[in-house]
PDB file of C-alpha atoms in Angstrom:
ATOM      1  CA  UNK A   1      -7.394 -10.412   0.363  1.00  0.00           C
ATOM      2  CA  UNK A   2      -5.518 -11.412   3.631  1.00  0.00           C
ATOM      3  CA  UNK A   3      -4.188 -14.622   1.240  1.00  0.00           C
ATOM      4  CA  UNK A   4      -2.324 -12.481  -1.572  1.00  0.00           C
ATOM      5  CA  UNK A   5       0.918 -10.749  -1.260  1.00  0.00           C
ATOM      6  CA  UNK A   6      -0.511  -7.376   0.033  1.00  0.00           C
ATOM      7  CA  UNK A   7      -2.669  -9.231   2.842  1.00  0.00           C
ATOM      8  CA  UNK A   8      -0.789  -8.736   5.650  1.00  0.00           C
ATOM      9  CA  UNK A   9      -1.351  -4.707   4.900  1.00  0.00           C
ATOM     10  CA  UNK A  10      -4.497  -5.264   4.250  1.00  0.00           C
ATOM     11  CA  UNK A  11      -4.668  -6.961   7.767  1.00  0.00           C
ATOM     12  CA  UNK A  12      -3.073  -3.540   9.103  1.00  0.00           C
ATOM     13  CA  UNK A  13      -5.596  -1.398   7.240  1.00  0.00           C
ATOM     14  CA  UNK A  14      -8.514  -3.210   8.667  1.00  0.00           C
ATOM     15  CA  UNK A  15      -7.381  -3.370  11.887  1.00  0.00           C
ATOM     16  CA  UNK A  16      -6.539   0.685  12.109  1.00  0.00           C
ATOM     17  CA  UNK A  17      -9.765   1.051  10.783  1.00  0.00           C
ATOM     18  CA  UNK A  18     -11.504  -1.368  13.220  1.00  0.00           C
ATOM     19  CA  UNK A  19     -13.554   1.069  14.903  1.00  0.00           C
ATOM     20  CA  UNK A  20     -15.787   1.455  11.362  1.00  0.00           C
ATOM     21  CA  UNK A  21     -17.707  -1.557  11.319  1.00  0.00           C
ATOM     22  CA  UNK A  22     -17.721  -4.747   9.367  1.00  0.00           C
ATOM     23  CA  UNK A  23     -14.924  -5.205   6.848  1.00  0.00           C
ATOM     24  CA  UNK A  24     -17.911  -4.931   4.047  1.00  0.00           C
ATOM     25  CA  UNK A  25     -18.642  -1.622   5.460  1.00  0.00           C
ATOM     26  CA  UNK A  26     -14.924  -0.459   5.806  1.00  0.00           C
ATOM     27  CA  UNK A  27     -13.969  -1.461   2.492  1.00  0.00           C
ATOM     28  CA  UNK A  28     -17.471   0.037   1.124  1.00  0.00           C
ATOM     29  CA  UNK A  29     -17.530   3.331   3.218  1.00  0.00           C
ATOM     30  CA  UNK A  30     -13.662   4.480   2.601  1.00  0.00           C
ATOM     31  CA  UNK A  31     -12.594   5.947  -0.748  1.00  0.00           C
ATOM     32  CA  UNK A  32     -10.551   3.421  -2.845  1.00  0.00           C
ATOM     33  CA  UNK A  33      -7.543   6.040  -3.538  1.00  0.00           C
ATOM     34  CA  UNK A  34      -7.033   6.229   0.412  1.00  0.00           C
ATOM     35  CA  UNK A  35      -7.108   2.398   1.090  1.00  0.00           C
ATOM     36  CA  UNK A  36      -4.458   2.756  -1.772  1.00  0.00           C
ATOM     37  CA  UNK A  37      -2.329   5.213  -0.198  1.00  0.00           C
ATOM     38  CA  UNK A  38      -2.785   3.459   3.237  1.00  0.00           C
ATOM     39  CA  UNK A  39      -1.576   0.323   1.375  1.00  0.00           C
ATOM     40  CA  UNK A  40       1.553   2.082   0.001  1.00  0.00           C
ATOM     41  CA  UNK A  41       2.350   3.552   3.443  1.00  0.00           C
ATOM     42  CA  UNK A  42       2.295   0.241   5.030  1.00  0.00           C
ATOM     43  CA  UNK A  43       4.608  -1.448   1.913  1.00  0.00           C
ATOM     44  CA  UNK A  44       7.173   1.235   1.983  1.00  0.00           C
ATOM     45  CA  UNK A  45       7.592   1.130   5.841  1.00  0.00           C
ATOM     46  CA  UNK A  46       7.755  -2.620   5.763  1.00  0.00           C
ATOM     47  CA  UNK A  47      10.234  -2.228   2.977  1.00  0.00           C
ATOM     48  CA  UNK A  48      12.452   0.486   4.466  1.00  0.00           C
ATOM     49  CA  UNK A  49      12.748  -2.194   7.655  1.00  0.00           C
ATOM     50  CA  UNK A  50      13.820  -4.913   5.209  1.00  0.00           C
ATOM     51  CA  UNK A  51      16.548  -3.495   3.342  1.00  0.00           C
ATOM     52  CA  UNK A  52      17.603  -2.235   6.367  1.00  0.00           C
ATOM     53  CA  UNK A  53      17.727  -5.497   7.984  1.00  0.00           C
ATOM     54  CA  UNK A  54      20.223  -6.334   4.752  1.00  0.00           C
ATOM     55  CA  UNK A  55      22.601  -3.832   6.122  1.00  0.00           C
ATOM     56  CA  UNK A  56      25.476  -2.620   3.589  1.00  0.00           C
ATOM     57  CA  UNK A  57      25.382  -0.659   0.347  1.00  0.00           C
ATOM     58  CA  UNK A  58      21.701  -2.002  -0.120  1.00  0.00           C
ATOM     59  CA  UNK A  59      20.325  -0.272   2.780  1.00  0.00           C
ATOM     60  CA  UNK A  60      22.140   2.624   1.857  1.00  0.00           C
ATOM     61  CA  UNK A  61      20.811   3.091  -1.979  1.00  0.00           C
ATOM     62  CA  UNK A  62      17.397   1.465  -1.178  1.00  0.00           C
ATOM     63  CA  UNK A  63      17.155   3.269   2.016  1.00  0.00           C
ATOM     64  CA  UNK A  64      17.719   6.783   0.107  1.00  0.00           C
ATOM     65  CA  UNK A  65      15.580   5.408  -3.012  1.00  0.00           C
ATOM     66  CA  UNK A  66      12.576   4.986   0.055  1.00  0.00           C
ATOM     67  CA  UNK A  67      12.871   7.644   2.086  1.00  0.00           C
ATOM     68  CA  UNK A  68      12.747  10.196  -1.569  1.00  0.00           C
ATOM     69  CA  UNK A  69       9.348   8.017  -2.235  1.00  0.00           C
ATOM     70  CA  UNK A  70       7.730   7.749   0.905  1.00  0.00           C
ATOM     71  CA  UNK A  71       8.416  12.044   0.747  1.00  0.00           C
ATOM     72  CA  UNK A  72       6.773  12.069  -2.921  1.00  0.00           C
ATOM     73  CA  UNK A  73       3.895  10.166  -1.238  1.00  0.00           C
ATOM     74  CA  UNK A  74       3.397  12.749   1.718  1.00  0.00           C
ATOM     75  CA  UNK A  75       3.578  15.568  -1.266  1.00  0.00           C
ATOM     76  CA  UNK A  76       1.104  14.121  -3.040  1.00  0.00           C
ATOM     77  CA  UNK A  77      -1.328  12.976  -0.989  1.00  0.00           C
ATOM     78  CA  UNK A  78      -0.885  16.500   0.659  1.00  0.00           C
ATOM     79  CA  UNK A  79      -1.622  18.440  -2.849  1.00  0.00           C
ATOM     80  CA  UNK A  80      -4.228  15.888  -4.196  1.00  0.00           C
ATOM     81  CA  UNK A  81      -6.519  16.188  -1.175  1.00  0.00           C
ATOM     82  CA  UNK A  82      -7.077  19.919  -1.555  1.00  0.00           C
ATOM     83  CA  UNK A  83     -11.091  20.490  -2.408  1.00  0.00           C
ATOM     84  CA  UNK A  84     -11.632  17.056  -0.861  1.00  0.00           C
ATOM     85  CA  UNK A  85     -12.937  16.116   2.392  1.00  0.00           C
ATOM     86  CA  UNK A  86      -9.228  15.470   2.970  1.00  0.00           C
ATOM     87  CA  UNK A  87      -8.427  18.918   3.319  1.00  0.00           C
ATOM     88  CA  UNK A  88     -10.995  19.905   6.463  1.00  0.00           C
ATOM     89  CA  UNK A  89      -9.141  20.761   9.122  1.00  0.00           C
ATOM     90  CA  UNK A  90     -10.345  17.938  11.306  1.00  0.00           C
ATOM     91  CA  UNK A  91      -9.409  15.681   8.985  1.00  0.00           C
ATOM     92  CA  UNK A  92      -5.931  16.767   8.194  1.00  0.00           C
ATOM     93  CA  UNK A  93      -4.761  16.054  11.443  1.00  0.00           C
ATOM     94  CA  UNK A  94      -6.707  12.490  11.327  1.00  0.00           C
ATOM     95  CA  UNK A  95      -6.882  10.838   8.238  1.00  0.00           C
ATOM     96  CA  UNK A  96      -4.836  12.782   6.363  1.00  0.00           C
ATOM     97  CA  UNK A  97      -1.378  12.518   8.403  1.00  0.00           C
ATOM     98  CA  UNK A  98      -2.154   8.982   8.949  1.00  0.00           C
ATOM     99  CA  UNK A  99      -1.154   8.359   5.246  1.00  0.00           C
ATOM    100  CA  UNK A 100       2.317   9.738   5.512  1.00  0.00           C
ATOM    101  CA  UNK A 101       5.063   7.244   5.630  1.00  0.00           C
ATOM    102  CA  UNK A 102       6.669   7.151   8.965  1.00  0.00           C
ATOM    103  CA  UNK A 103      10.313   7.816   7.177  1.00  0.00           C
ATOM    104  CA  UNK A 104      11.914  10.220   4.485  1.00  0.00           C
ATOM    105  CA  UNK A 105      13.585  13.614   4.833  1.00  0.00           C
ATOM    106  CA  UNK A 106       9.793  15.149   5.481  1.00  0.00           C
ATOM    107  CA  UNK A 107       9.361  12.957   8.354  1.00  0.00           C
ATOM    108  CA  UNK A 108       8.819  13.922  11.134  1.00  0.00           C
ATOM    109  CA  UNK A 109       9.106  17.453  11.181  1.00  0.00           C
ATOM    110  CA  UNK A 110       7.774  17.916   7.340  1.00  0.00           C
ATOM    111  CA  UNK A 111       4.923  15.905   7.451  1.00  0.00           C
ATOM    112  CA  UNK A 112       4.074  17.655  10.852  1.00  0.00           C
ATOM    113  CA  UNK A 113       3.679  20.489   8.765  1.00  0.00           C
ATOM    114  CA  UNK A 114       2.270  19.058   6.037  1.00  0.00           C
ATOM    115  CA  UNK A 115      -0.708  17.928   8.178  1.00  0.00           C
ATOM    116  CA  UNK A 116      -1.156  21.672   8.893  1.00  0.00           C
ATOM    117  CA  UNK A 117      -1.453  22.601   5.278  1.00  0.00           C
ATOM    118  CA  UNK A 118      -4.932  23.945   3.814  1.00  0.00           C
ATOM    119  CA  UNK A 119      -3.907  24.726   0.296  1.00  0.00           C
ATOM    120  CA  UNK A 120      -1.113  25.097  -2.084  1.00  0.00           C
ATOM    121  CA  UNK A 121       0.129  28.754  -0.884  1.00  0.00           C
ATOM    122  CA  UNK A 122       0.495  26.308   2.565  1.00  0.00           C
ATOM    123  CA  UNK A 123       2.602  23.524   0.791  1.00  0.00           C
ATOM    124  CA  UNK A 124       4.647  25.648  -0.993  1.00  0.00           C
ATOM    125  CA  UNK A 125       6.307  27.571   2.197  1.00  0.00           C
ATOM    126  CA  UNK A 126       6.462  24.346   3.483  1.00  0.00           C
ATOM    127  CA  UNK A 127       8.816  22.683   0.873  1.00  0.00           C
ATOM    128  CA  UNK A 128      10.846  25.644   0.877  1.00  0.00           C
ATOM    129  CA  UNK A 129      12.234  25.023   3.721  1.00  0.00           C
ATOM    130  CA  UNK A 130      13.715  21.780   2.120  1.00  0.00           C
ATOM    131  CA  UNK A 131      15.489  22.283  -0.398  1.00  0.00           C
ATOM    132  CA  UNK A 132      15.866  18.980  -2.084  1.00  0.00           C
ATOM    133  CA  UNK A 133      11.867  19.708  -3.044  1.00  0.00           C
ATOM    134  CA  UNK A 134      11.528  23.631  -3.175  1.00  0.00           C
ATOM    135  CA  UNK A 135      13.006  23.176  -6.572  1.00  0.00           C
ATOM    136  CA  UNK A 136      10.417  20.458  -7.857  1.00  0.00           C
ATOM    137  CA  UNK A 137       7.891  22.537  -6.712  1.00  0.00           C
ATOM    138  CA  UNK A 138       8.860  26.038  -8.113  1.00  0.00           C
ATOM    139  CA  UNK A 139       8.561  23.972 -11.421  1.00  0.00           C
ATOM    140  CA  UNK A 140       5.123  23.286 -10.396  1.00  0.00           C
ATOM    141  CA  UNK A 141       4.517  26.387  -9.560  1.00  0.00           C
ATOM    142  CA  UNK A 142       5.991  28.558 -12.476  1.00  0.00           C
ATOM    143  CA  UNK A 143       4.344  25.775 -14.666  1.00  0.00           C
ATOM    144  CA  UNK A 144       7.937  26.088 -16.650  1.00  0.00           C
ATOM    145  CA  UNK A 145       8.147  24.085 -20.014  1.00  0.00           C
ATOM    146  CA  UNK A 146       4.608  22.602 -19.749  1.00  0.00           C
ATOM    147  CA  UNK A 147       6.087  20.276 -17.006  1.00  0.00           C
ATOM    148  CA  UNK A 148       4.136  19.386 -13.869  1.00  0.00           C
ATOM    149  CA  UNK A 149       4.929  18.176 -10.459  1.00  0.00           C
ATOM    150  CA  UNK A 150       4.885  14.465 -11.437  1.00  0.00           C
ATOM    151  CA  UNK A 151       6.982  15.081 -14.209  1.00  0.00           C
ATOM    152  CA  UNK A 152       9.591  16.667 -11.738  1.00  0.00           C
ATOM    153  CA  UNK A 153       9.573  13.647  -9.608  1.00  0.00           C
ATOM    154  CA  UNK A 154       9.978  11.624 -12.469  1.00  0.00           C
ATOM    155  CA  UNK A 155      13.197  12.651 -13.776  1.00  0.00           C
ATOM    156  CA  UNK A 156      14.525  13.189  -9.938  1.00  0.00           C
ATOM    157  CA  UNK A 157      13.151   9.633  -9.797  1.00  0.00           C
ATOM    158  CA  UNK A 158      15.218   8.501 -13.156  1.00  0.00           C
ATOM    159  CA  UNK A 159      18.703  10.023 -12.419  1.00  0.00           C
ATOM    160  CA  UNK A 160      18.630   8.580  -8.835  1.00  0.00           C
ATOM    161  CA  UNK A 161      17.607   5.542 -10.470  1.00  0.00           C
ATOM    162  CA  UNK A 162      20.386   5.782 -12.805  1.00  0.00           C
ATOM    163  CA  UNK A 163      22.724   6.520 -10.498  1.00  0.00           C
ATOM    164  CA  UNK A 164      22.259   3.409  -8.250  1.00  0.00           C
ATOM    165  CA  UNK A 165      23.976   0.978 -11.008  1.00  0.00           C
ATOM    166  CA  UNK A 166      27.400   3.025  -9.959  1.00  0.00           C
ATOM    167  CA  UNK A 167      27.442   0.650  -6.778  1.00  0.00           C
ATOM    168  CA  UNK A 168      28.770  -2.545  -6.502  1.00  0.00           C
ATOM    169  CA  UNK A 169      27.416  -5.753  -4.537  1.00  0.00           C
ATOM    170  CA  UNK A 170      24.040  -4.569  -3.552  1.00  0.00           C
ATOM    171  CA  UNK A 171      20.319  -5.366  -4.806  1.00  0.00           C
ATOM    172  CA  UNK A 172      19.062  -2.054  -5.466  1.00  0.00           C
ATOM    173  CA  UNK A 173      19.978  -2.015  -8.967  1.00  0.00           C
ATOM    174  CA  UNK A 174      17.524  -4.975  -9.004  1.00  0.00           C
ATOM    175  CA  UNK A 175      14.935  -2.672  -7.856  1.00  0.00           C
ATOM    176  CA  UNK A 176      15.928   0.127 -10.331  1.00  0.00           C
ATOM    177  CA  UNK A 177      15.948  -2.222 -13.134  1.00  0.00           C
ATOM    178  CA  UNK A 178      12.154  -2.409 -12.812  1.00  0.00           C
ATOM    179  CA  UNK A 179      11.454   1.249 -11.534  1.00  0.00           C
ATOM    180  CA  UNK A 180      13.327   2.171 -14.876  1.00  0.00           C
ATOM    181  CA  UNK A 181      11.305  -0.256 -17.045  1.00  0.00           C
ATOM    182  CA  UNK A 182       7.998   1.094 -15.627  1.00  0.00           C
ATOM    183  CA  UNK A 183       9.546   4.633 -16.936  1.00  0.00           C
ATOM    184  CA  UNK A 184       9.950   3.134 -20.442  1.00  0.00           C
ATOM    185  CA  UNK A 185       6.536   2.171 -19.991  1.00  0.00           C
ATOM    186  CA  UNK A 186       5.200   5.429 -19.288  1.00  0.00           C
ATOM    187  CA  UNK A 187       7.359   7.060 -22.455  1.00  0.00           C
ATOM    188  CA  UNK A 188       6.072   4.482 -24.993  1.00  0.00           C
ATOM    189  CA  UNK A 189       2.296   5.470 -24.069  1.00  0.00           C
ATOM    190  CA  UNK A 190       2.785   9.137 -23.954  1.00  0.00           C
ATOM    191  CA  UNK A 191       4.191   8.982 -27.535  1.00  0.00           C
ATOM    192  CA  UNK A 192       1.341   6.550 -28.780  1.00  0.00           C
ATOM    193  CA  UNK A 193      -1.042   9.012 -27.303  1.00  0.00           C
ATOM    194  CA  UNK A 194       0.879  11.886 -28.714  1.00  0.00           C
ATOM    195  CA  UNK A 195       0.533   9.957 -32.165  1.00  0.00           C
ATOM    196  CA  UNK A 196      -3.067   9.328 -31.671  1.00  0.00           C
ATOM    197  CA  UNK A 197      -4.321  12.545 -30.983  1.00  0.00           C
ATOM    198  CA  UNK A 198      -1.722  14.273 -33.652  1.00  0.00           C
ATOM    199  CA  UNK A 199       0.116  16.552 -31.073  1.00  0.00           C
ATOM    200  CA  UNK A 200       3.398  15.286 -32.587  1.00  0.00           C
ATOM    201  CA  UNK A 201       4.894  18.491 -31.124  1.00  0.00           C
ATOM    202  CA  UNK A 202       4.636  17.092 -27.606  1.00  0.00           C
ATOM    203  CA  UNK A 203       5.835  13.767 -28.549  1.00  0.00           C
ATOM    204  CA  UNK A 204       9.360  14.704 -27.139  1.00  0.00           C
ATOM    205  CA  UNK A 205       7.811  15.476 -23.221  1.00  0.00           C
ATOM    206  CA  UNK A 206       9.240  12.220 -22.013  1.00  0.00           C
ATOM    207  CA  UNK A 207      11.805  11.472 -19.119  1.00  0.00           C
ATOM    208  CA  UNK A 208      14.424   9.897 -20.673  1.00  0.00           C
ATOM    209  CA  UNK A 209      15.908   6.689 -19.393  1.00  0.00           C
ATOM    210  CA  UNK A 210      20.258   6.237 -20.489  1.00  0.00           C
ATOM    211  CA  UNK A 211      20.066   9.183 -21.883  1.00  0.00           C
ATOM    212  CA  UNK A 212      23.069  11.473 -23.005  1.00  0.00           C
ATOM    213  CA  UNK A 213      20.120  13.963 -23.261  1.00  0.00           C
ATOM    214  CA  UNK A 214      18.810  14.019 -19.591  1.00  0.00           C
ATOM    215  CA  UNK A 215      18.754  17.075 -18.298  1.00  0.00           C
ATOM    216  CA  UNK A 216      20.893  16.295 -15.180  1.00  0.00           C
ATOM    217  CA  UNK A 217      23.586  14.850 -17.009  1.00  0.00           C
ATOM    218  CA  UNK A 218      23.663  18.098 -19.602  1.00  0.00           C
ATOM    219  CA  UNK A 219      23.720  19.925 -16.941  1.00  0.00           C
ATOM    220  CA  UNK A 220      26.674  18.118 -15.063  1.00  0.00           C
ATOM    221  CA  UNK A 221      28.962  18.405 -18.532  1.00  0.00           C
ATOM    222  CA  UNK A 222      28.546  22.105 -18.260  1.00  0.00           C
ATOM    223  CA  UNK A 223      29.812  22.150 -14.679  1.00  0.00           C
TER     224      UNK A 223
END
């Protein structure tokens, strides 16, 4: 592992989690969805310091682009570890907060809070308070047009996404190239599953990428 491209987190995952044992044992005893998210932490830190380093209108798009996914991250790590061993209170302070991204408009005060958070009643309050997210998550609330929280982030992911090929002389757009593409990706296998399992009435649930039909930019001819 420490010899392919994610080693060197890998090395920083072992050593925070030194005190376990062996590296058989580590990697054997801890769930594989929180060396994941440990993994991710580590990357988007690591990235966030490199375009950073770049200076210019990279940092600035990639640095936004970052910070808005290392806050998805702390969201969803917060609402998938409810009913796990996550979300006991001695291990929300612990383990839990140690997979937040140390940057992002949560951090620090929001993922402070987020470490306190015991169910989705919790989390809720919580993103109110920012309102950049209480939005997304009244949609996953309200469970409005079928939609769910991912699908939320995905469009705010899209028109960001979008919106970072209105700059000039910067790499980002190299970066939202592929974050689009993996979109695409997404949209072709919801509408072959949607085929498959005849719900051609859902086929139309997909975020649209260049779209004159995305719901941000219909709403921004109306203004």
């Amino acid at each position: 592992l420490v010899d392919t491209p994610v080693g060197p987190y890998f090395s920083m995952f072992l050593q925070e989690t030194a005190g376990r044992g062996e590296v058989s044992n580590v990697l054997e005893e801890v769930e594989i969805e929180i060396i994941k998210s440990s993994l991710i932490k580590y990357w988007i830190e690591d990235f966030a310091k490199y375009v950073d380093s770049l200076g210019g209108e990279t940092a600035t798009i990639m640095g936004e682009l970052l910070k808005v996914r290392a806050d998805t991250n702390a969201i969803n790590i917060t609402l998938n570890s409810f009913g796990t061993p996550l979300n006991e209170p001695a291990m929300r302070a612990s383990d839990r907060k140690r997979l937040y991204p140390a940057l992002g408009h949560l951090y620090p005060a929001g993922t402070a809070m987020l470490a306190d958070v015991g169910d989705e009643d919790e989390l809720g309050r919580v993103l109110e308070l920012f309102p950049q997210y209480s939005s997304i998550w009244n949609i996953h609330a309200a469970g409005s047009e079928g939609k769910s929280i991912d699908d939320a982030f995905y469009e705010r992911d899209v028109q960001m996404l979008e919106l970072a090929f209105e700059g000039q002389m910067h790499f980002a757009s190299f970066y939202a190239y592929v974050k689009l593409k993996e979109q695409e990706i997404r949209n072709l296998v919801w509408i072959s599953e949607c085929i498959l399992q005849s719900q051609k009435d859902e086929i139309n649930k997909f975020v649209p990428v260049f779209s004159f039909n995305s719901g941000w930019r219909a709403s921004s001819k109306k203004r």
